[in-house]
Structures are given as structure tokens and as C-alpha cells.
mmCIF file of C-alpha atoms in Angstrom:
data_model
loop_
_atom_site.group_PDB
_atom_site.id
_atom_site.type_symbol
_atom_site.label_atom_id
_atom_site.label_comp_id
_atom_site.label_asym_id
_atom_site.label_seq_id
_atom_site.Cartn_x
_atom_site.Cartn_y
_atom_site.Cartn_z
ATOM 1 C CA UNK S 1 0.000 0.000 0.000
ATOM 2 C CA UNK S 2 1.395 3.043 -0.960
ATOM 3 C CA UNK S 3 0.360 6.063 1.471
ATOM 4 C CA UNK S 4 1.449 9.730 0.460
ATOM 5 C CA UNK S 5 1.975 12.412 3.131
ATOM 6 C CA UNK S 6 2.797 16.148 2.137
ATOM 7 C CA UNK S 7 4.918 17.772 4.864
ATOM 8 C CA UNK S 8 6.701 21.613 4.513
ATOM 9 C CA UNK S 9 8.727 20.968 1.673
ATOM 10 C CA UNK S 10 8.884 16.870 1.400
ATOM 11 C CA UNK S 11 6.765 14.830 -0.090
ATOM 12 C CA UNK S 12 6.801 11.305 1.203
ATOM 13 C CA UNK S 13 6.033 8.115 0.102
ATOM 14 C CA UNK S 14 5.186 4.811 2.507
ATOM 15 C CA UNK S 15 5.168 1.388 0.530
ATOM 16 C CA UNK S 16 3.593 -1.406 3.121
ATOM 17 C CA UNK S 17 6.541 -4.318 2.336
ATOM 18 C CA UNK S 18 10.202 -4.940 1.845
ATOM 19 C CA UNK S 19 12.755 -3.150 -0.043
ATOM 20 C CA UNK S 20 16.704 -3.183 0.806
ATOM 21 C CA UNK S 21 20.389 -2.806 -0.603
ATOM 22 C CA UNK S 22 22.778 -0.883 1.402
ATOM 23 C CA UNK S 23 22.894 -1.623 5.505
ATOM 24 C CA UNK S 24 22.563 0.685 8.144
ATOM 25 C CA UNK S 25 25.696 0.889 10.427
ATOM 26 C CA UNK S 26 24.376 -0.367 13.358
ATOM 27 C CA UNK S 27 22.877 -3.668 11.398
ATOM 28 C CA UNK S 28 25.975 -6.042 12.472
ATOM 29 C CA UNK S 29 23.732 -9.397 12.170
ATOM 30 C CA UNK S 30 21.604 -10.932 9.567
ATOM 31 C CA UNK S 31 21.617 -12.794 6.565
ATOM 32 C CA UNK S 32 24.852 -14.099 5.415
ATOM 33 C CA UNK S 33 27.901 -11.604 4.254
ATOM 34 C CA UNK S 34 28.010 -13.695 0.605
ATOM 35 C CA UNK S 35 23.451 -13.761 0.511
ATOM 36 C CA UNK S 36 23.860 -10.007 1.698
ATOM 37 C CA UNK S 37 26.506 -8.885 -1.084
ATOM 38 C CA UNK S 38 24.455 -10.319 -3.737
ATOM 39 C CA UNK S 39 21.290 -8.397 -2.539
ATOM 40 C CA UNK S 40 23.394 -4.981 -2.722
ATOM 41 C CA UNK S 41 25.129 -6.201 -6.404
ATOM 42 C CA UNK S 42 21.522 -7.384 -8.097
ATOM 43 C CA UNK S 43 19.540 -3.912 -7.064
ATOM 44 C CA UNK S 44 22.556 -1.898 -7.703
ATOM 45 C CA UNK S 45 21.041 -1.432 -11.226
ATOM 46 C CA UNK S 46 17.805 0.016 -9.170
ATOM 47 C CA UNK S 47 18.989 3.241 -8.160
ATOM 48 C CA UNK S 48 19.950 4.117 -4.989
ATOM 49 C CA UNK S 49 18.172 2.390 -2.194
ATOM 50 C CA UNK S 50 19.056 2.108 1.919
ATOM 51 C CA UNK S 51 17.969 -0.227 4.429
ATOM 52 C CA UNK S 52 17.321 0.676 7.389
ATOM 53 C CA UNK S 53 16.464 -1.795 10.347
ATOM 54 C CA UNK S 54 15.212 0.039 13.392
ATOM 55 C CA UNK S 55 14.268 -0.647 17.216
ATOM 56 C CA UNK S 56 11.620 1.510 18.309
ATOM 57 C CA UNK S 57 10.393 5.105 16.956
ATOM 58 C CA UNK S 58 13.230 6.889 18.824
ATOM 59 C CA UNK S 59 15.468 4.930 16.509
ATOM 60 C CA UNK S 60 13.593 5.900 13.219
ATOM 61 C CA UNK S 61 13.001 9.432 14.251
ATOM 62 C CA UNK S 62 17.348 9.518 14.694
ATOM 63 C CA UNK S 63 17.304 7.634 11.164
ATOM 64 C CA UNK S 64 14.850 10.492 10.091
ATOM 65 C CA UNK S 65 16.898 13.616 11.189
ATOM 66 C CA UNK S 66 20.161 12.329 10.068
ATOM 67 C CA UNK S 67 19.208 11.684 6.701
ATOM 68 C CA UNK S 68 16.775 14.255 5.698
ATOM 69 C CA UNK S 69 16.489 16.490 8.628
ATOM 70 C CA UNK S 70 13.402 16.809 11.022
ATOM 71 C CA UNK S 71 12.939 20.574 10.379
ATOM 72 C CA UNK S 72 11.862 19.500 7.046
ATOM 73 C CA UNK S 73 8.873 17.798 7.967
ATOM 74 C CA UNK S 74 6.139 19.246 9.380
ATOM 75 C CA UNK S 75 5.193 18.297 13.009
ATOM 76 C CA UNK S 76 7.235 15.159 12.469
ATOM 77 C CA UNK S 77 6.084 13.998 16.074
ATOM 78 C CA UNK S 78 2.475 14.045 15.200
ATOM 79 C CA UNK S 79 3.794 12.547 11.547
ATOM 80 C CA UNK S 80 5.097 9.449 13.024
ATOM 81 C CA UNK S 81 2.908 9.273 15.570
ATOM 82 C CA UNK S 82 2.425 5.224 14.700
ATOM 83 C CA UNK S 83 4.628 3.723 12.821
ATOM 84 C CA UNK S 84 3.765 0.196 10.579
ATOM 85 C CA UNK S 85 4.346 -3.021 12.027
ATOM 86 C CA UNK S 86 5.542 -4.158 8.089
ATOM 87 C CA UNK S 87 8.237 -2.940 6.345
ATOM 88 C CA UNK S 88 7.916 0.933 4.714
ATOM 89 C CA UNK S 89 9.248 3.291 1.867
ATOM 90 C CA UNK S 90 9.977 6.912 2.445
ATOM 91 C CA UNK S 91 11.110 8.664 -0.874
ATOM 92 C CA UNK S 92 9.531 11.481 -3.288
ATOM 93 C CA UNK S 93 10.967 15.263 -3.952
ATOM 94 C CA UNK S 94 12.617 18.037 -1.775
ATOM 95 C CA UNK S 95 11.887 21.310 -2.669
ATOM 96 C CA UNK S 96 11.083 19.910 -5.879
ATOM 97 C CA UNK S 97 13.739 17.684 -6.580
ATOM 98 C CA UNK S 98 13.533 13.818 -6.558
ATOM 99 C CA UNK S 99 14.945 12.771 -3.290
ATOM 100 C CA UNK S 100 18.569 10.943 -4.660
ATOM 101 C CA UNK S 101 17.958 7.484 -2.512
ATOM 102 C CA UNK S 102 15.041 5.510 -1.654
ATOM 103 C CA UNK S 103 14.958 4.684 2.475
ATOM 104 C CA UNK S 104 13.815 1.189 3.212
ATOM 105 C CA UNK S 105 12.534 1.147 7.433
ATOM 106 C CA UNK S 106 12.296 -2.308 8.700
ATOM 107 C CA UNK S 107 11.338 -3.180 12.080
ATOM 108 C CA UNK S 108 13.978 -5.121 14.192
ATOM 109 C CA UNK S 109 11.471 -7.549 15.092
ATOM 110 C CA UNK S 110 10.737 -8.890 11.430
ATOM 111 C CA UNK S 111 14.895 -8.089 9.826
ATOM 112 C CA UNK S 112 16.543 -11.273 8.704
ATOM 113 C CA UNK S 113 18.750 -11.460 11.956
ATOM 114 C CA UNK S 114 15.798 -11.866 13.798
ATOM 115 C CA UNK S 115 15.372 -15.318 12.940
ATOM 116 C CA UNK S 116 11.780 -14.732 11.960
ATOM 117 C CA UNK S 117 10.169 -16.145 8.411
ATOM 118 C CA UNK S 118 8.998 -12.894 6.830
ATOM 119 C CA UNK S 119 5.749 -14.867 5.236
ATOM 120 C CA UNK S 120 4.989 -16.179 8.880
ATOM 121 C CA UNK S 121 5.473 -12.848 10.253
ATOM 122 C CA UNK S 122 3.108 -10.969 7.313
ATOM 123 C CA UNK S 123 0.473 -13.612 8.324
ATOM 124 C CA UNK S 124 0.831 -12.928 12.184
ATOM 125 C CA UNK S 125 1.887 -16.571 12.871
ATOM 126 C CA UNK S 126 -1.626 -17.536 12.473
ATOM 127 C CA UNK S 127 -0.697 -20.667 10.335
ATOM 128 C CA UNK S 128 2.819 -21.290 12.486
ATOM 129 C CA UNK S 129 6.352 -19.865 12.798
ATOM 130 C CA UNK S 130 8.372 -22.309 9.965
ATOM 131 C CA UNK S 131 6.440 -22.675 6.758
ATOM 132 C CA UNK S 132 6.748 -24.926 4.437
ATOM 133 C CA UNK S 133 8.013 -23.677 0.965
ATOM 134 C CA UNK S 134 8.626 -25.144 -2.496
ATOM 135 C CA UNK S 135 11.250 -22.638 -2.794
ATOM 136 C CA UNK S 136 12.737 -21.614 0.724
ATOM 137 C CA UNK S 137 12.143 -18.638 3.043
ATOM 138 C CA UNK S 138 15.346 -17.387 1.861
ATOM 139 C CA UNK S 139 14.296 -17.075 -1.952
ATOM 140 C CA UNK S 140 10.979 -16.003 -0.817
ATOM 141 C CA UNK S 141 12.673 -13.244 1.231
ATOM 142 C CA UNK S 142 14.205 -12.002 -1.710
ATOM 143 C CA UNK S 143 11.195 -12.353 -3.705
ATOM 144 C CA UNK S 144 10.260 -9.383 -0.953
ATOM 145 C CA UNK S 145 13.223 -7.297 -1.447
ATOM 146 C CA UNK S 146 12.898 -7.227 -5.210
ATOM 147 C CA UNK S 147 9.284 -6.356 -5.025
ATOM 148 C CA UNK S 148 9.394 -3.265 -2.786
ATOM 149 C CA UNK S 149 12.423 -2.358 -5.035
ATOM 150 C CA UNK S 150 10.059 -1.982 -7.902
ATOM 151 C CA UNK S 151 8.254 0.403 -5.080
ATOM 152 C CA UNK S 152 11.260 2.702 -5.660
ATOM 153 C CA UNK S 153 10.758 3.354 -9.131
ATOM 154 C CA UNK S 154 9.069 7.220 -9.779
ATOM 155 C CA UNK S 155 6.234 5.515 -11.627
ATOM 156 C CA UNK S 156 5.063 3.665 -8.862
ATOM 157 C CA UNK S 157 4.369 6.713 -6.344
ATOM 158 C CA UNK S 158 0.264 7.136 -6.977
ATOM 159 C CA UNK S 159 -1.992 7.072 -4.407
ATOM 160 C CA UNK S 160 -6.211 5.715 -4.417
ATOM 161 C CA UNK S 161 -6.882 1.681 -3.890
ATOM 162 C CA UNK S 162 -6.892 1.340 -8.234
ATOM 163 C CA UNK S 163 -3.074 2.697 -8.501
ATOM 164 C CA UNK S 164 -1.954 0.540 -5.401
ATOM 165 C CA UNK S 165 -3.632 -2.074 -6.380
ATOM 166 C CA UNK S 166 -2.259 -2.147 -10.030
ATOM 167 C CA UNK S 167 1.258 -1.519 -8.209
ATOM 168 C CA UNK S 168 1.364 -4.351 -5.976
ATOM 169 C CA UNK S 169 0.412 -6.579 -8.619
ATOM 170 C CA UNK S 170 3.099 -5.350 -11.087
ATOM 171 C CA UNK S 171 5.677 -5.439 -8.211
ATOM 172 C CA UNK S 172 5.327 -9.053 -7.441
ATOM 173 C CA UNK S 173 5.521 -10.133 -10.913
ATOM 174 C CA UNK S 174 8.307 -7.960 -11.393
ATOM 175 C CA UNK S 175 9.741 -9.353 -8.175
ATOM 176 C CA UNK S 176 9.482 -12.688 -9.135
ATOM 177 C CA UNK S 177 10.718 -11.890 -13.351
ATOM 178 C CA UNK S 178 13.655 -10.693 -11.843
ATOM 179 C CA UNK S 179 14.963 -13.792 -9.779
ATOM 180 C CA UNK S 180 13.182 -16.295 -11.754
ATOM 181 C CA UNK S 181 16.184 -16.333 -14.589
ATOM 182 C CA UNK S 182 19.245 -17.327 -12.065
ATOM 183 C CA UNK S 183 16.766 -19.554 -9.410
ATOM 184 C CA UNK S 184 16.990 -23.312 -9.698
ATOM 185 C CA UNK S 185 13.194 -23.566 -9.034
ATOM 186 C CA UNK S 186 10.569 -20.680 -10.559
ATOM 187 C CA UNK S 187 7.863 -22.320 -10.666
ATOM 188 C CA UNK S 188 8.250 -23.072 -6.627
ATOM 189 C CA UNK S 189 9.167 -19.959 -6.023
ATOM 190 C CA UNK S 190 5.940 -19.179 -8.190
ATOM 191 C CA UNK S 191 3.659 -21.506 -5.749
ATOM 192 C CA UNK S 192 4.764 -20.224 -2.821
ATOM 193 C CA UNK S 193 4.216 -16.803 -3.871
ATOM 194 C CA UNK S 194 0.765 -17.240 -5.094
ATOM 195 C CA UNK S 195 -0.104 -19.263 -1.910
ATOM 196 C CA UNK S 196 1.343 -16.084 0.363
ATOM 197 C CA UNK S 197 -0.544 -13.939 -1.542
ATOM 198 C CA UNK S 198 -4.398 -15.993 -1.380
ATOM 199 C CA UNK S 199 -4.180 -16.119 2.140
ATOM 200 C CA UNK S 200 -3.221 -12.385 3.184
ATOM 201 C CA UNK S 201 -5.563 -11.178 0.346
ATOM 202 C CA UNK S 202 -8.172 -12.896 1.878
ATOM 203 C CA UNK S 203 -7.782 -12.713 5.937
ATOM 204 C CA UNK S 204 -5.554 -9.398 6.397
ATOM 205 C CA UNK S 205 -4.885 -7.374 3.979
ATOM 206 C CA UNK S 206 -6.209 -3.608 3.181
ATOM 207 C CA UNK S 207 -7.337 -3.342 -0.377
ATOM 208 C CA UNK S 208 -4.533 -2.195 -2.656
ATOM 209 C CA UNK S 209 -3.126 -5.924 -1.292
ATOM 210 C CA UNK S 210 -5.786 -7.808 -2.648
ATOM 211 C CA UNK S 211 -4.442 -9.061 -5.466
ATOM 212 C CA UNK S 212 -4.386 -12.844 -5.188
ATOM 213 C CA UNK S 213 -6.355 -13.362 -8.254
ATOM 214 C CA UNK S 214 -4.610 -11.244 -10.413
ATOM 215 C CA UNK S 215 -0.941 -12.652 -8.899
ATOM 216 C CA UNK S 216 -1.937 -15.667 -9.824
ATOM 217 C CA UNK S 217 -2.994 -15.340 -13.272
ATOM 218 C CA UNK S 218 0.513 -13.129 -13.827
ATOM 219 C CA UNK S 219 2.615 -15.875 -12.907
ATOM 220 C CA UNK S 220 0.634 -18.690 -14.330
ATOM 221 C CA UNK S 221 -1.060 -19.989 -17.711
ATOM 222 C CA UNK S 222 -3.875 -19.807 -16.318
ATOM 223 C CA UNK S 223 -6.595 -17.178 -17.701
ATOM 224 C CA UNK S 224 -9.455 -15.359 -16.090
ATOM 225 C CA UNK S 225 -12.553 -16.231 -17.307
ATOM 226 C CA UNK S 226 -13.332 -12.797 -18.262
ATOM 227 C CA UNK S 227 -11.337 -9.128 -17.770
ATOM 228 C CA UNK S 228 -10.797 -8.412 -13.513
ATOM 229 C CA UNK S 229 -10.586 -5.135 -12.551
ATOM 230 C CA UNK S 230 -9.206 -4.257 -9.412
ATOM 231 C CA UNK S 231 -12.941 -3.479 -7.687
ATOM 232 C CA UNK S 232 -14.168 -6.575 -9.151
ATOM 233 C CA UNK S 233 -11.343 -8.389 -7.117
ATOM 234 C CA UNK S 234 -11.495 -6.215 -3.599
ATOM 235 C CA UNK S 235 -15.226 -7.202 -3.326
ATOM 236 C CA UNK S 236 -14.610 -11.210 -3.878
ATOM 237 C CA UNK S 237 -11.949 -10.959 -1.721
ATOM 238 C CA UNK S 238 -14.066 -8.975 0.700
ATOM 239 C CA UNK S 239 -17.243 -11.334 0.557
ATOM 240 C CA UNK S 240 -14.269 -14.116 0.780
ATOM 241 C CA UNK S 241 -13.216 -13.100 4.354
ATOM 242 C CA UNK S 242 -16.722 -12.052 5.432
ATOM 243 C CA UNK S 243 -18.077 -15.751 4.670
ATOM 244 C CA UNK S 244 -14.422 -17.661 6.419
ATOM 245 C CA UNK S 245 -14.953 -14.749 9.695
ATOM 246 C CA UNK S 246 -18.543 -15.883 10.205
ATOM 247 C CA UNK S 247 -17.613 -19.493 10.205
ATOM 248 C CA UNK S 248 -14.987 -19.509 11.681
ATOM 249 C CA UNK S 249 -16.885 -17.587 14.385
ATOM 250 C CA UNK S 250 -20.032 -20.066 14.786
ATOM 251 C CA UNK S 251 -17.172 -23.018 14.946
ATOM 252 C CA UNK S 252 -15.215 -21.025 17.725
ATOM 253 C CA UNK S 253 -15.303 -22.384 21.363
ATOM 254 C CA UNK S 254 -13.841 -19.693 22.789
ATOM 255 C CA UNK S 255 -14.102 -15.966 22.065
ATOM 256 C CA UNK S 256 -11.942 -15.690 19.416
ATOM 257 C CA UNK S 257 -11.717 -18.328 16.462
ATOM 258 C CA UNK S 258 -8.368 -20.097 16.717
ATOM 259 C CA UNK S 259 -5.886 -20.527 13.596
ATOM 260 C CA UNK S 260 -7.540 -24.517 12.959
ATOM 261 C CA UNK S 261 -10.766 -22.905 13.574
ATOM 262 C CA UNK S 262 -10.256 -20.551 11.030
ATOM 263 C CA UNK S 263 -8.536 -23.407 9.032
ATOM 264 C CA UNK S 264 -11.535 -25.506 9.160
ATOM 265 C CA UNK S 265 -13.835 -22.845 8.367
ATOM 266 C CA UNK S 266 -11.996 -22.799 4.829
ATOM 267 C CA UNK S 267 -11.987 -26.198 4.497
ATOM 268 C CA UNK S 268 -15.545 -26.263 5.178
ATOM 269 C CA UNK S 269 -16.652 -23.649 2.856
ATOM 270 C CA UNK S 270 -14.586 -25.424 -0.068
ATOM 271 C CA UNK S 271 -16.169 -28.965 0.614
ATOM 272 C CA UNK S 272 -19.579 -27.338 0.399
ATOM 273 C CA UNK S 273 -18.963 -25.392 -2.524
ATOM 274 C CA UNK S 274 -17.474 -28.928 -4.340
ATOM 275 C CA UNK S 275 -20.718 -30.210 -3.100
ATOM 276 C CA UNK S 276 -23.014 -28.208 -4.628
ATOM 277 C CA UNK S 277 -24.329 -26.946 -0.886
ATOM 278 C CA UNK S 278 -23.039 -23.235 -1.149
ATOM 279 C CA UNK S 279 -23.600 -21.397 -3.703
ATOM 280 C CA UNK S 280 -21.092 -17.923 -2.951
ATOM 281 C CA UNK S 281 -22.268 -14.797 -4.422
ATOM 282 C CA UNK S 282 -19.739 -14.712 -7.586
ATOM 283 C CA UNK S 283 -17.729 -17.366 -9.446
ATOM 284 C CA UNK S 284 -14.575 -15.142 -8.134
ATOM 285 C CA UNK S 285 -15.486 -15.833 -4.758
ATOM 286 C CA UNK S 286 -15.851 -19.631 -5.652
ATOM 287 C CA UNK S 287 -12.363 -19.582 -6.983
ATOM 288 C CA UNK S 288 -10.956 -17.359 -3.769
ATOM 289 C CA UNK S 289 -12.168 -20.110 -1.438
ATOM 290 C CA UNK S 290 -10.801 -23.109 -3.303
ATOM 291 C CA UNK S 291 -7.336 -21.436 -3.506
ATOM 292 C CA UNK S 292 -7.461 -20.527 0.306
ATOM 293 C CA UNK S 293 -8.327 -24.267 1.070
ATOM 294 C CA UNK S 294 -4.897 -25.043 -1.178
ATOM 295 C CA UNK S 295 -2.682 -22.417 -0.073
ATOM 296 C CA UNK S 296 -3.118 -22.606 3.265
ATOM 297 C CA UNK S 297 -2.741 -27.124 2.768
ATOM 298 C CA UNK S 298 0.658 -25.532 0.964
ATOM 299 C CA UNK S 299 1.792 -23.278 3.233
ATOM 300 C CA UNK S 300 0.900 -25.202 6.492
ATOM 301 C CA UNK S 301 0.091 -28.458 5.293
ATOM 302 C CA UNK S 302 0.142 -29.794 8.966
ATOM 303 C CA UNK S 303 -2.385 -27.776 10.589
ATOM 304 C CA UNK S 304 -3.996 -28.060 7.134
ATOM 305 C CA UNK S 305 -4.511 -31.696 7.763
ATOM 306 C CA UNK S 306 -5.285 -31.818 11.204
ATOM 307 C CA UNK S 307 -8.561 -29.691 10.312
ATOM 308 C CA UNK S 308 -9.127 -31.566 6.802
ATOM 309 C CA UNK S 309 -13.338 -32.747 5.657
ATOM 310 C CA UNK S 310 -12.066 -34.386 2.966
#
């Protein structure tokens, strides 16, 4: 999601993922020094683009000053007030000039060196802390990298949930162009991708991220019945998540649905649709649920199984 703020003579740009090349100081741990070089080597041809992993806000707002100065940003306090839990962007212009490097802020808590999956962090652990990948969390950490990289790029700062939307989609097929030629494994990578994407589409994300659909048709042969626009797919994926939340709900015990109550809520809602017994309110949201059911048997196919109708 790409969020514009307007400040005194900066205008700013906040892209809701991953983006790095060049290490802060203070970033001693982390992926390996030979993984890390070629990070910095491949998005060298990018432009200029820093990582930043920070702390707390006291840490970013230090980040912030050094860089490009608190006094140009109006009420920077009140700014930052909240800062994402994910991964952001800051770039744009400076008294009307593009701002020479794009900053990359990642929270401590979800860097590399952390020892944290970034896929099981963006899904909140809901479906368990080690995934299991066709490709590897390494690759698919990449994937990340690469994708907010194409964040970076001038034409990619819009703003209004048709823009995003169109940018996320184009990012992670960018992403995904860009390490599939030296990868020993594409169309895992491509799987796990795809899988990632179906289940945060459809149980967190805001709208400009609710591209499953159209991620999957980008990085497979597989066609869409008919042109999807980007409202077209925010409403399936929005009746999607309505009908798993209210099943998941009447299955709970307690007051909140647990992650294999949630589970079997999609399992559910796929057997019945197979079955003829639910009929969803669009052929998109058919296809949404049926590609939850698999992605989440991909992604965790343990607690997957454990919950299984069929």
C-alpha cells in the first residue's frame, strides 16, 4: 500500500513491504555476508536504495533527522505518531527535486537477523512460525526485497486503492521476473508466492493488497474467465473473508476463532462449494475459497490436515 503524506517541503512516500540494498551501520547481524553482497550487487542497477532496520520510533526518528532532517517535515512527532508493524518506503521530492535514494525502514522484530520467516510474520503466525516452501524462506525473502524495489521506481508513487492495487500486482511479478532467470526452481518460487498472496488477500490485507487473483494469473497460464478489474477483485476478496470470519466464528469455542478454527472454516466452505451446498455470491469468490483451502494445505500443510473434511 502506498500512502502519500505532504509535509513543509517533502513529499513522502510509505510502501507497506520490503525493499533493501545498502545496511545501516548499526545492522551487524543478519543474513549471510556472501546472501547479503548479492542483494546490494543485483539492485545496484535500481537506483539508490538504503535499508534501514530500526528498534523503536526513537530509533527511526534519529534515522529520520540524520538523513533528511526533522525541520523538514512538518510536526514530524504528530507525523510518526504510529509507525507500521511491516516494512515501509519513504522517498519522493525536496523542494522539488527527486529525493537521490530511496529509504527502506524495517522493524527489528521482522529483519533477517531476527530469525523470523517474513511470510509467517506478514500472516501474524496464524498458520505457524516455519512454513513450508517449495522454494525456501530465503528465496521467498528475496522475492520481498525485489518487489518493494520496484516500489522505488518514480512511476510507482500514486496514491487511491486502483493505482496501489495495479502496483502491488506489477511489483510481485516484477519481483518474481527478476529472480526467476538465475533460481533453480521458478515455478516453486511461483507456488509459494501465489499461496502467500491468497491467504493475506483474503484474511488481512487492506485493499490495494488484494491481489491474489490477479498474482496468480501473472505468474501462471492460467486465464481469467473474463477481464478483472481491481474493484471486481477487492469485493470477492471482501465477501471471501466475510463468509471464512462468520464461520470460523459459529465453529469457535472460545471468544476468538483459533488458527484450525479458522482453518476448518476454509476447508468447510470449499467442501460445500465442491458439493453443490453453497452457492457464494460470484464465481470469483468460488475460486478465492478453493485457492485458500490449497494455499493454506501448501503453506501449512500440517495444521492443514489436522482440520481436513475431505
Amino acid at each position: 500500500m502506498q500512502i502519500v503524506r505532504v509535509f513543509n517541503h517533502l513529499v513522502m512516500m510509505m510502501c507497506m513491504l520490503m525493499s533493501v540494498a545498502t545496511f545501516a551501520q548499526a545492522q551487524t547481524d543478519g543474513t549471510s555476508e556472501p546472501a547479503t553482497t548479492k542483494i546490494k550487487n543485483d539492485l545496484k542497477s535500481y537506483g539508490d536504495i538504503d535499508l534501514y532496520v530500526f528498534k523503536d520510533r526513537a530509533a527511526f526518528l534519529a534515522i529520520m533527522d540524520d538523513t533528511l532532517g526533522l525541520e523538514n517535515i512538518a510536526s514530524p512527532e504528530k507525523a510518526f505518531a504510529k509507525l507500521p508493524r511491516s516494512p515501509f518506503t519513504i522517498t519522493g521530492r525536496k523542494s522539488g527535486k527527486q529525493i537521490p535514494s530511496c529509504q527502506i525502514f524495517v522493524p527489528a522484530n521482522i529483519a533477517p537477523q531476527s530469525g523470523n520467516e517474513i511470510f509467517a510474520q506478514l500472516m501474524r503466525g496464524w498458520f505457524g512460525q516455519s512454513l513450508t516452501y517449495q522454494s525456501s524462506a530465503e528465496q521467498t525473502f528475496e522475492w520481498l526485497i525485489h518487489h518493494e524495489a520496484r516500489h522505488c521506481m518514480p512511476e510507482h508513487f500514486g496514491d487511491g486503492d486502483a493505482k496501489s492495487h495495479a502496483d502491488e500486482v506489477d511489483a510481485d511479478i516484477f519481483a518474481f521476473n527478476a529472480l526467476s532467470k538465475t533460481i533453480k526452481n521458478p515455478n516453486g518460487l511461483a507456488a509459494d508466492i501465489i499461496a502467500f498472496r491468497m491467504i493475506t488477500a483474503a484474511l488481512f490485507a487492506d485493499a490495494s493488497h488484494m491481489t491474489g487473483l490477479s498474482v496468480k494469473y501473472g505468474l501462471t497460464a492460467i486465464d481469467p474467465q473474463e477481464t478483472l478489474t481491481a474493484d471486481q477483485e477487492i469485493v470477492a476478496f471482501r465477501s471471501v473473508r466475510k463468509l471464512v470470519f462468520a464461520r470460523a466464528r459459529a465453529l469457535a469455542t472460545g471468544v476468538n476463532p483459533t488458527n484450525r478454527e479458522l482453518t476448518r472454516a476454509v476447508t468447510e466452505l470449499r467442501e460445500e462449494i465442491d458439493q453443490g451446498g453453497l452457492t457464494p455470491p460470484s464465481p470469483l469468490v468460488s475460486e478465492i475459497l478453493m485457492d485458500l483451502d490449497d494455499a493454506i494445505a501448501h503453506l501449512a500443510p500440517k495444521l492443514h490436515q489436522s482440520v481436513a473434511t475431505r
